[in-house]
PDB file of N, CA and C in Angstrom:
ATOM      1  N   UNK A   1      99.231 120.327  47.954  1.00  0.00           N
ATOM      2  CA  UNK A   1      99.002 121.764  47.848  1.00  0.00           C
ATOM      3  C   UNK A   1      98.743 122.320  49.246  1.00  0.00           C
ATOM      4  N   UNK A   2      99.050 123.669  49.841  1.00  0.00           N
ATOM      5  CA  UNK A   2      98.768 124.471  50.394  1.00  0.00           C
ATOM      6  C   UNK A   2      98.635 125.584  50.365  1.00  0.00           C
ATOM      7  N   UNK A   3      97.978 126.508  50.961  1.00  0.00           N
ATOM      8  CA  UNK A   3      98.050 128.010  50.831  1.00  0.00           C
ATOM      9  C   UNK A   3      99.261 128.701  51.600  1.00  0.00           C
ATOM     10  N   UNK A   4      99.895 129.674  50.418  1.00  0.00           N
ATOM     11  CA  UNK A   4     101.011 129.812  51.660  1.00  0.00           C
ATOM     12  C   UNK A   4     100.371 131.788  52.439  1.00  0.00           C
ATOM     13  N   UNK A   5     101.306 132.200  52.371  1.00  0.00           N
ATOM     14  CA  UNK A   5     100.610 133.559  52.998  1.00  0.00           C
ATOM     15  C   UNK A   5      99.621 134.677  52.548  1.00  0.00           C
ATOM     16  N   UNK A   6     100.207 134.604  51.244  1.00  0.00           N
ATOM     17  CA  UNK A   6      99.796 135.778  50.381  1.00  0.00           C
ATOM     18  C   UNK A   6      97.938 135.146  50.356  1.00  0.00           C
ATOM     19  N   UNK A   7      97.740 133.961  50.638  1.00  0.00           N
ATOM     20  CA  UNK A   7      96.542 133.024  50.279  1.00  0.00           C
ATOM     21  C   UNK A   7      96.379 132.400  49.023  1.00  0.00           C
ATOM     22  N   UNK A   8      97.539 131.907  47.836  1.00  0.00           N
ATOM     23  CA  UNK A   8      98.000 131.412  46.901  1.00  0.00           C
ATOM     24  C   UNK A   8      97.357 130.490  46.869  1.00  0.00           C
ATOM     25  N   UNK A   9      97.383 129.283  46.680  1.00  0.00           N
ATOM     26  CA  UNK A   9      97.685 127.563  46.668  1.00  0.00           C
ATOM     27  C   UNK A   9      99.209 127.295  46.262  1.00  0.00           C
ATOM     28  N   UNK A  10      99.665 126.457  46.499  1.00  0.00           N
ATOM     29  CA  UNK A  10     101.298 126.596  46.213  1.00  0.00           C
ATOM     30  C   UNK A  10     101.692 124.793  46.498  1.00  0.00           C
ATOM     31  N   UNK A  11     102.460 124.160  45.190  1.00  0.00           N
ATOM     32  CA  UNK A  11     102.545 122.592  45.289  1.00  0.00           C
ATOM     33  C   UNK A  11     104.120 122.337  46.962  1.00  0.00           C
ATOM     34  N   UNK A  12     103.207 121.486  47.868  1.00  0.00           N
ATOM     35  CA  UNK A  12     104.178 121.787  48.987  1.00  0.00           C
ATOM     36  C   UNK A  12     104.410 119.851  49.223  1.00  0.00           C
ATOM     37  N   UNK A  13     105.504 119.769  49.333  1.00  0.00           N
ATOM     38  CA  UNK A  13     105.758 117.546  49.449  1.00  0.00           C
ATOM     39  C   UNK A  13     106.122 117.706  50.738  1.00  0.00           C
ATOM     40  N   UNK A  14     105.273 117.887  51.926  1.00  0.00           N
ATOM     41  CA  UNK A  14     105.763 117.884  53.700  1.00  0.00           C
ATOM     42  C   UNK A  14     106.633 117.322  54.066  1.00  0.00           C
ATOM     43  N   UNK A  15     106.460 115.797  53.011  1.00  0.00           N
ATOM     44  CA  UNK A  15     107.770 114.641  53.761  1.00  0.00           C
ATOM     45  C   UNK A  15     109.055 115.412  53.068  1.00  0.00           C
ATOM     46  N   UNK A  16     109.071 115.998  51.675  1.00  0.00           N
ATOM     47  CA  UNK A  16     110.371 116.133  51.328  1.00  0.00           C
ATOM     48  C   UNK A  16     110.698 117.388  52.215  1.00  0.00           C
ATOM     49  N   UNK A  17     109.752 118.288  52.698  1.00  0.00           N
ATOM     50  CA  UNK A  17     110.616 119.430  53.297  1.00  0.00           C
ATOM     51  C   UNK A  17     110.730 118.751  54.774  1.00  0.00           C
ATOM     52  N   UNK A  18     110.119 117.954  54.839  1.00  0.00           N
ATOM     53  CA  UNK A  18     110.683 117.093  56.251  1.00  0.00           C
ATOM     54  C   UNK A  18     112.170 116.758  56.138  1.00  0.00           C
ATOM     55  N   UNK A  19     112.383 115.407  55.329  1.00  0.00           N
ATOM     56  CA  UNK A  19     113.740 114.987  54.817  1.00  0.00           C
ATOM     57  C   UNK A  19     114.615 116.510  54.997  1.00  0.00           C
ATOM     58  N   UNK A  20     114.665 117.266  54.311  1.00  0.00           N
ATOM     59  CA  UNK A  20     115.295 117.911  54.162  1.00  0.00           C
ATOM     60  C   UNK A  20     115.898 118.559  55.081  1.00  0.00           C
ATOM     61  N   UNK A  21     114.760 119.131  56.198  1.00  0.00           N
ATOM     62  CA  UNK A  21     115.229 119.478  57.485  1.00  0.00           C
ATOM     63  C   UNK A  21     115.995 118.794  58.114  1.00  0.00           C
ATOM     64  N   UNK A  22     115.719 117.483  58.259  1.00  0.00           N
ATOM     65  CA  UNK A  22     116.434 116.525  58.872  1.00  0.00           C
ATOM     66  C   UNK A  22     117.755 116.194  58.424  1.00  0.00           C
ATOM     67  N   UNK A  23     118.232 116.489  56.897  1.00  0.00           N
ATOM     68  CA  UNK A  23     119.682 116.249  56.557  1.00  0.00           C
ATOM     69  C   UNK A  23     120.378 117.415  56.896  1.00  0.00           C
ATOM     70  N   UNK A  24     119.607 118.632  57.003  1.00  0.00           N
ATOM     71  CA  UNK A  24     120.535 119.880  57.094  1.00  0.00           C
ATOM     72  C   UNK A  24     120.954 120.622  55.949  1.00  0.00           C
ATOM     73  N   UNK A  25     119.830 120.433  55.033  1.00  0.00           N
ATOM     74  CA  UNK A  25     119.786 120.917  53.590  1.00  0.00           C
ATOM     75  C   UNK A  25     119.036 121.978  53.558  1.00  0.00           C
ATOM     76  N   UNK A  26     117.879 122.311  54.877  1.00  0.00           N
ATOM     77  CA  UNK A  26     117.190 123.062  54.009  1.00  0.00           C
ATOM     78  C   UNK A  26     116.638 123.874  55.905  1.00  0.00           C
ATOM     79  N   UNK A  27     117.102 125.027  56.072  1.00  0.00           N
ATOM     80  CA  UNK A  27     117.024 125.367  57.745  1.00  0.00           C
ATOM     81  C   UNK A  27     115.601 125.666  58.492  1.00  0.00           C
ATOM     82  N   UNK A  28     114.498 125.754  57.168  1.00  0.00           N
ATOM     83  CA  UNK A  28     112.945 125.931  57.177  1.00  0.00           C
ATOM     84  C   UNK A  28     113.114 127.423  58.068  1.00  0.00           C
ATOM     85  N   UNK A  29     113.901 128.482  57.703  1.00  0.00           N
ATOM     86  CA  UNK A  29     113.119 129.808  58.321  1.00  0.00           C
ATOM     87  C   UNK A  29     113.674 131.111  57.282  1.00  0.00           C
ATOM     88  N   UNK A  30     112.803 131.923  57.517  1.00  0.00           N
ATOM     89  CA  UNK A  30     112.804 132.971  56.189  1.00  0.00           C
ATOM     90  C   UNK A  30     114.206 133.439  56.584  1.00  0.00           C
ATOM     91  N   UNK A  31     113.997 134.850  55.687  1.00  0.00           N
ATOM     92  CA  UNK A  31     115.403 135.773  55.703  1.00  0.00           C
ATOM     93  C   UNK A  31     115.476 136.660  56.438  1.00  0.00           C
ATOM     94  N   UNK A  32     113.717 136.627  56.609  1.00  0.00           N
ATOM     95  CA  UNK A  32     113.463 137.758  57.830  1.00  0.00           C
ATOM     96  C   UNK A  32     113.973 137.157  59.076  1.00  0.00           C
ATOM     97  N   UNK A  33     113.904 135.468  59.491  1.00  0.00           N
ATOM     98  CA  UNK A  33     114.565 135.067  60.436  1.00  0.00           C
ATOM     99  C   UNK A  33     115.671 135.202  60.504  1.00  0.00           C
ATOM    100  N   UNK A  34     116.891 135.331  59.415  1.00  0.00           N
ATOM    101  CA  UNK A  34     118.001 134.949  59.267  1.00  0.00           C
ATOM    102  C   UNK A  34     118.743 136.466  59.698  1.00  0.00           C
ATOM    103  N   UNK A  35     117.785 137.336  59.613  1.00  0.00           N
ATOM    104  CA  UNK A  35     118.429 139.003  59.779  1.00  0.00           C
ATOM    105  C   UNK A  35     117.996 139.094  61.434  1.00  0.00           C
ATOM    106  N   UNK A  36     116.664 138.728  61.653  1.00  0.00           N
ATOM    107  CA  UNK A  36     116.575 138.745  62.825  1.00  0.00           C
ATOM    108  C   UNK A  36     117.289 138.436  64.122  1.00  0.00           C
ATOM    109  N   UNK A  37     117.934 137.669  63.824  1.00  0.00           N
ATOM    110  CA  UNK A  37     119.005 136.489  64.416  1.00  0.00           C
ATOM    111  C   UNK A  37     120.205 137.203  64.369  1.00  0.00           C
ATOM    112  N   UNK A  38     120.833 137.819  63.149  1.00  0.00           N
ATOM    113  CA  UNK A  38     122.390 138.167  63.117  1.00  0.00           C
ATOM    114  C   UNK A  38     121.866 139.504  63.653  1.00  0.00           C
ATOM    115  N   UNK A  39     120.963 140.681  63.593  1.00  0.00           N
ATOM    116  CA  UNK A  39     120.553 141.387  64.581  1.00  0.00           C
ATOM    117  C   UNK A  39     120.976 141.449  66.127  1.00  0.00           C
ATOM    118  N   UNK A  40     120.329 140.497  66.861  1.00  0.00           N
ATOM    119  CA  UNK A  40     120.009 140.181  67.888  1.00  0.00           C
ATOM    120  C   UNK A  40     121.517 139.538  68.606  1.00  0.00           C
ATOM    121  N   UNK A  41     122.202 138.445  67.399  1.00  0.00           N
ATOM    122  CA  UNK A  41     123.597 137.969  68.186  1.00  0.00           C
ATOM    123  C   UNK A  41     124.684 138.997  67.713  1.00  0.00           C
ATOM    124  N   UNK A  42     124.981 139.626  66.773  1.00  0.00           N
ATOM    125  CA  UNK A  42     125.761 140.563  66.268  1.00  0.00           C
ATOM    126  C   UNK A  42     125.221 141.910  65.580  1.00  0.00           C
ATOM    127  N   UNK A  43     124.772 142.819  66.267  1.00  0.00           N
ATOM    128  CA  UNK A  43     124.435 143.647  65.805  1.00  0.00           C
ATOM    129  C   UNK A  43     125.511 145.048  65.067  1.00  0.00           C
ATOM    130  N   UNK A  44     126.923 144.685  65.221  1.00  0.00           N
ATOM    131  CA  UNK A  44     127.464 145.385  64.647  1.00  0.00           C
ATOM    132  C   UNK A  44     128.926 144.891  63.509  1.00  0.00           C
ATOM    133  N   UNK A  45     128.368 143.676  63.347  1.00  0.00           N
ATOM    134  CA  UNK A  45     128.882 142.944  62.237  1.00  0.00           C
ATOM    135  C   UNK A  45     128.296 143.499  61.194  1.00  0.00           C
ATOM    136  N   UNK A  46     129.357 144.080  60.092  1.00  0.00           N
ATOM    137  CA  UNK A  46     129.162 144.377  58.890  1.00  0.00           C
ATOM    138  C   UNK A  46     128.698 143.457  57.756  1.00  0.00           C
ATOM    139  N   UNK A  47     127.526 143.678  56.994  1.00  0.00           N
ATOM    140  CA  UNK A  47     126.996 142.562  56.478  1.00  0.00           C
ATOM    141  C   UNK A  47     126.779 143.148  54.768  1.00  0.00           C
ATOM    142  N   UNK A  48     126.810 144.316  54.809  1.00  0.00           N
ATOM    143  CA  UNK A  48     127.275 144.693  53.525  1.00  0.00           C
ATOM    144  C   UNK A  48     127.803 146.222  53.806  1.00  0.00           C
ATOM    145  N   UNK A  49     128.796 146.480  51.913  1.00  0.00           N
ATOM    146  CA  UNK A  49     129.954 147.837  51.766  1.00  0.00           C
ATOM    147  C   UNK A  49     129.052 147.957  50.747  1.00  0.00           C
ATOM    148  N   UNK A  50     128.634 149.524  50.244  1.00  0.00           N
ATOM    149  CA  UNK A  50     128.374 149.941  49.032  1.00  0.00           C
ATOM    150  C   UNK A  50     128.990 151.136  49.345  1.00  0.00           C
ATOM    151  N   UNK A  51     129.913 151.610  48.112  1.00  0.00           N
ATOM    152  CA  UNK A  51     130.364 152.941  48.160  1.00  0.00           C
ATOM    153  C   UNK A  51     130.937 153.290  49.137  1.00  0.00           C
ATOM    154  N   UNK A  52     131.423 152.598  49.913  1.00  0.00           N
ATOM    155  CA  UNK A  52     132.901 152.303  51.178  1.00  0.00           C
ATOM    156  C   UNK A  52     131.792 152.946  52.476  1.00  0.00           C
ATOM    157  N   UNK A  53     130.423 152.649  52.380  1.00  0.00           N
ATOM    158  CA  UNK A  53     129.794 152.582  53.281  1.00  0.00           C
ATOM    159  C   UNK A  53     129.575 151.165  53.775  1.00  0.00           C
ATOM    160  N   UNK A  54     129.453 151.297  55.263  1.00  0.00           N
ATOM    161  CA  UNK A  54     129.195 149.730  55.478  1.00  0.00           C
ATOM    162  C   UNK A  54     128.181 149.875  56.658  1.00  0.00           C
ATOM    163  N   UNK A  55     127.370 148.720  56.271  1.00  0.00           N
ATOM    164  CA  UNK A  55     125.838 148.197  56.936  1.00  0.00           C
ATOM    165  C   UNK A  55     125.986 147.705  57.943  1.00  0.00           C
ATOM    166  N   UNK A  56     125.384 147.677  58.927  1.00  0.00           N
ATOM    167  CA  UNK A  56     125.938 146.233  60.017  1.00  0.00           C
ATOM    168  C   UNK A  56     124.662 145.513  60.413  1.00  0.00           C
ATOM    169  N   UNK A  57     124.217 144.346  60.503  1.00  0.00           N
ATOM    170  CA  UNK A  57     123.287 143.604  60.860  1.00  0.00           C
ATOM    171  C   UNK A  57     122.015 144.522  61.780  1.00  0.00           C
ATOM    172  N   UNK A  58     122.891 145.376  62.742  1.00  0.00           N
ATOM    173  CA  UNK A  58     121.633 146.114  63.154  1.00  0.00           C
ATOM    174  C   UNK A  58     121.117 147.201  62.831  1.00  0.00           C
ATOM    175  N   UNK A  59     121.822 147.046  61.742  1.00  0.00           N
ATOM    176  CA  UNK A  59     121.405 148.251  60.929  1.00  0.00           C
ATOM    177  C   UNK A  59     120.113 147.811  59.791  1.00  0.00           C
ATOM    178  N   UNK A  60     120.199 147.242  59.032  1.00  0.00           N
ATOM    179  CA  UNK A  60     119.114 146.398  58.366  1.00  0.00           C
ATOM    180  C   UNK A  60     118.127 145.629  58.623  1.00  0.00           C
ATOM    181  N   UNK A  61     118.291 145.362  60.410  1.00  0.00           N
ATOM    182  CA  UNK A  61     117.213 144.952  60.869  1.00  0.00           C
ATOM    183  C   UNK A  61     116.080 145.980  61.112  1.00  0.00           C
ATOM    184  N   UNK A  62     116.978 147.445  61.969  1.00  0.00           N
ATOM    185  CA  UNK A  62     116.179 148.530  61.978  1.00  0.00           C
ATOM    186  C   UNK A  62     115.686 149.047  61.040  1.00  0.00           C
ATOM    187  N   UNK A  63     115.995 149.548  60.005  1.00  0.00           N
ATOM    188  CA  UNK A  63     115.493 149.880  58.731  1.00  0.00           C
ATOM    189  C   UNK A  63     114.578 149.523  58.201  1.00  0.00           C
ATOM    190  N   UNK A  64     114.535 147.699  58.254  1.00  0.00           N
ATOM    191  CA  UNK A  64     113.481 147.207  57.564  1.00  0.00           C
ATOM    192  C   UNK A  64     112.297 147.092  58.459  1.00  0.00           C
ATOM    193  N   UNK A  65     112.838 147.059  59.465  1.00  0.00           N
ATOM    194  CA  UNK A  65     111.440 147.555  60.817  1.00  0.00           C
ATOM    195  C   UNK A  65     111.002 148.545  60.749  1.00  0.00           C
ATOM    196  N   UNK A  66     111.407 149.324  60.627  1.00  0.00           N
ATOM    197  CA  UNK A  66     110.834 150.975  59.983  1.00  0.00           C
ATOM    198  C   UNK A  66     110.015 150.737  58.965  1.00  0.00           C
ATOM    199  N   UNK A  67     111.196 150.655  57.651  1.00  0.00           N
ATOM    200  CA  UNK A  67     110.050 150.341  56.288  1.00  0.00           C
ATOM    201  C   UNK A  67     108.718 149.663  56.470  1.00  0.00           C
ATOM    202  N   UNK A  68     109.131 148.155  57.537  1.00  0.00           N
ATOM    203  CA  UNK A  68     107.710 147.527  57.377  1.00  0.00           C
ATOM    204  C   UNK A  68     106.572 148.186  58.225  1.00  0.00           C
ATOM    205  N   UNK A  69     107.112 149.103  59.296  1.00  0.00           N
ATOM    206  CA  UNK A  69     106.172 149.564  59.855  1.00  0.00           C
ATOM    207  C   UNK A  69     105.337 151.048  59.409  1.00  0.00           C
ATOM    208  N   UNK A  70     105.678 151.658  58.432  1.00  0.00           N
ATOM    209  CA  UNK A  70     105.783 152.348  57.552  1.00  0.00           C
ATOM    210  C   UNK A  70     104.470 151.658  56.248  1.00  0.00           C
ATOM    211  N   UNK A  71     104.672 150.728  56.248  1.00  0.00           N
ATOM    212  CA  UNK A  71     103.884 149.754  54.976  1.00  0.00           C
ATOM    213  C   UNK A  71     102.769 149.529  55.665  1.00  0.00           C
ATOM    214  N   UNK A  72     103.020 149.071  57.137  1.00  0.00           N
ATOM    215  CA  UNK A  72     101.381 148.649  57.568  1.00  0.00           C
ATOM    216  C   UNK A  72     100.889 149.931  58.059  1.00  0.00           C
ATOM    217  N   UNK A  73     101.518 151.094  58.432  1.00  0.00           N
ATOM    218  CA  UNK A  73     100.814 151.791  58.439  1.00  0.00           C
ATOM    219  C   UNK A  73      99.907 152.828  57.577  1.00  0.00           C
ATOM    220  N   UNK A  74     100.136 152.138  56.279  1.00  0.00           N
ATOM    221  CA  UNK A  74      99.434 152.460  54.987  1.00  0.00           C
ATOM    222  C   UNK A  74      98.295 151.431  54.799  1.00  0.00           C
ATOM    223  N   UNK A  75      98.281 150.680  55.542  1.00  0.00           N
ATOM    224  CA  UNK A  75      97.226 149.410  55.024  1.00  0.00           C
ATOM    225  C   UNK A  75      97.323 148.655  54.516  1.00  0.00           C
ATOM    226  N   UNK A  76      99.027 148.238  54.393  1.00  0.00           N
ATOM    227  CA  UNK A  76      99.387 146.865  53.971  1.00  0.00           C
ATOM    228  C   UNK A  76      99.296 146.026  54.788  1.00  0.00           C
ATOM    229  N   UNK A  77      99.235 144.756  54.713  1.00  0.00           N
ATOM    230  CA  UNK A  77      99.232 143.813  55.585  1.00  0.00           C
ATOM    231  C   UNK A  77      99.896 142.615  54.660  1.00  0.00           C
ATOM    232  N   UNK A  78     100.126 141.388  56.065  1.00  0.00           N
ATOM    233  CA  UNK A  78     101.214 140.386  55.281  1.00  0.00           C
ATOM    234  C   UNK A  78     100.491 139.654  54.229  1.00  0.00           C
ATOM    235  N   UNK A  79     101.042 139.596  53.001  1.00  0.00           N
ATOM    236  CA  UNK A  79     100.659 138.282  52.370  1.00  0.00           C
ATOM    237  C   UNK A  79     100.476 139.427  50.875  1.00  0.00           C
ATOM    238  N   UNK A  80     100.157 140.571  50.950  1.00  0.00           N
ATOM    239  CA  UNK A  80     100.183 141.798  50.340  1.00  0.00           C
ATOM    240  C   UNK A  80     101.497 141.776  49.194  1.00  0.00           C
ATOM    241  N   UNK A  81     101.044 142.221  48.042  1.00  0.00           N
ATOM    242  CA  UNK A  81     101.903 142.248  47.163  1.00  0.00           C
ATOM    243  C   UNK A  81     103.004 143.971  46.523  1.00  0.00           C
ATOM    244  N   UNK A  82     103.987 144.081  46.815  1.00  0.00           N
ATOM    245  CA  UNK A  82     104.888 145.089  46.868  1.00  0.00           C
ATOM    246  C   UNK A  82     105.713 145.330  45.938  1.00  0.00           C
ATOM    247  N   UNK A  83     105.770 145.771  45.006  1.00  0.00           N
ATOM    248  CA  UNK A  83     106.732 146.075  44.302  1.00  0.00           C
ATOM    249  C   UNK A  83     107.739 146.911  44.277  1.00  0.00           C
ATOM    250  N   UNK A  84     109.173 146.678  44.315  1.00  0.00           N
ATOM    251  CA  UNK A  84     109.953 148.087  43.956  1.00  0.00           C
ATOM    252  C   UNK A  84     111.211 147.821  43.228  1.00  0.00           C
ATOM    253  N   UNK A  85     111.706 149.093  42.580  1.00  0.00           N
ATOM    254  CA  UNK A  85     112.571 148.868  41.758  1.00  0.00           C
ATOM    255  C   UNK A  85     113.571 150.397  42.250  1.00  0.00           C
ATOM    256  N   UNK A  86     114.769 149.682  42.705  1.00  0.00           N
ATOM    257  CA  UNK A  86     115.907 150.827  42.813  1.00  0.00           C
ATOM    258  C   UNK A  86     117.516 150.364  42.221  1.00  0.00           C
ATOM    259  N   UNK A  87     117.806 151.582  42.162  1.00  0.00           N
ATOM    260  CA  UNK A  87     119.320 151.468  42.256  1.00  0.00           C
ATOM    261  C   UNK A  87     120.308 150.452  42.521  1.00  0.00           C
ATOM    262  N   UNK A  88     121.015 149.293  42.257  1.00  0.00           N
ATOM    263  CA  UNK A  88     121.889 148.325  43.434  1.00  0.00           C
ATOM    264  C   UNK A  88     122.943 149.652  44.311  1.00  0.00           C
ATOM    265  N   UNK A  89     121.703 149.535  45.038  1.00  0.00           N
ATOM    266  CA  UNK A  89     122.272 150.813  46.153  1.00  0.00           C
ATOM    267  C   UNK A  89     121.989 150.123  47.752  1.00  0.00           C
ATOM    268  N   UNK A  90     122.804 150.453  48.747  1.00  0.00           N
ATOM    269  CA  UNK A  90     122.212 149.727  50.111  1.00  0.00           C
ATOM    270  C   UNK A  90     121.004 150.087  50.385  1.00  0.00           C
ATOM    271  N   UNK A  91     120.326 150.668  50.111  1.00  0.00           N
ATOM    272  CA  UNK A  91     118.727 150.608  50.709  1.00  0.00           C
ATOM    273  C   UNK A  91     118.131 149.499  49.917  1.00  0.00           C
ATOM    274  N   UNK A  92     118.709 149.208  49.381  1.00  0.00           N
ATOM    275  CA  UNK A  92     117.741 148.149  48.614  1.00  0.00           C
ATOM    276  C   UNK A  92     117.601 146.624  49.615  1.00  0.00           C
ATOM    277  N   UNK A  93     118.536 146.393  50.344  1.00  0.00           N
ATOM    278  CA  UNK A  93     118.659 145.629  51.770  1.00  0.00           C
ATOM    279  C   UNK A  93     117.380 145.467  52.333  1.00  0.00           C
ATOM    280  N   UNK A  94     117.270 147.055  52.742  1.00  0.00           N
ATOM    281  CA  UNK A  94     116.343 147.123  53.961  1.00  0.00           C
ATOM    282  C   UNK A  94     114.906 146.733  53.038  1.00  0.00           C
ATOM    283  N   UNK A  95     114.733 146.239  52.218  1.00  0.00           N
ATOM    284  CA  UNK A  95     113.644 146.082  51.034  1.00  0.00           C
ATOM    285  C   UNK A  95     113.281 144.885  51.074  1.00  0.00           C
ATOM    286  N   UNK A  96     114.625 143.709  50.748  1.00  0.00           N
ATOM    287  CA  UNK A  96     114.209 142.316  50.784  1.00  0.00           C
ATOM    288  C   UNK A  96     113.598 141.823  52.015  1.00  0.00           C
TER     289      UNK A  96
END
């Protein structure tokens, strides 16, 4: 067991997420890393079309930097629980 952010307890096997890293099964970094990254190396790679609009990596990075900065400046903080429910519309991106 460990606590993960939110301050949970949560069942965690170190060696298996070890193994795992090590085969190349499992890359150990969020999604927030994974946007961060296509951000930063391609920021105008299209990463989603809704309604023959199209997103591009630095576009959803900004957004959700907004939103999140937007959230803490309400007095959220990480580990904080959020709910929302929209449309399958592109803002819903800048959400996850």
């Amino acid at each position: 067991m460990r606590r993960d952010i939110s301050g949970w307890n949560v069942r965690w096997a170190e060696a298996q997420a070890q193994q795992w890293v090590q085969e190349g099964k499992w890359l150990n970094r969020t999604l927030a890393d994974a946007v961060r990254e296509a951000a930063h190396d391609t920021p105008e790679r299209v990463t989603q079309v809704c309604g023959g609009r199209s997103i591009t990596a630095g576009e959803v990075w900004d957004n959700a930097s907004r939103l999140a900065g937007a959230l803490q400046a309400q007095g959220l903080q990480a580990g904080d629980v959020v709910a929302f429910q929209t449309p399958n519309w592109h803002e819903a991106v800048f959400i996850d």
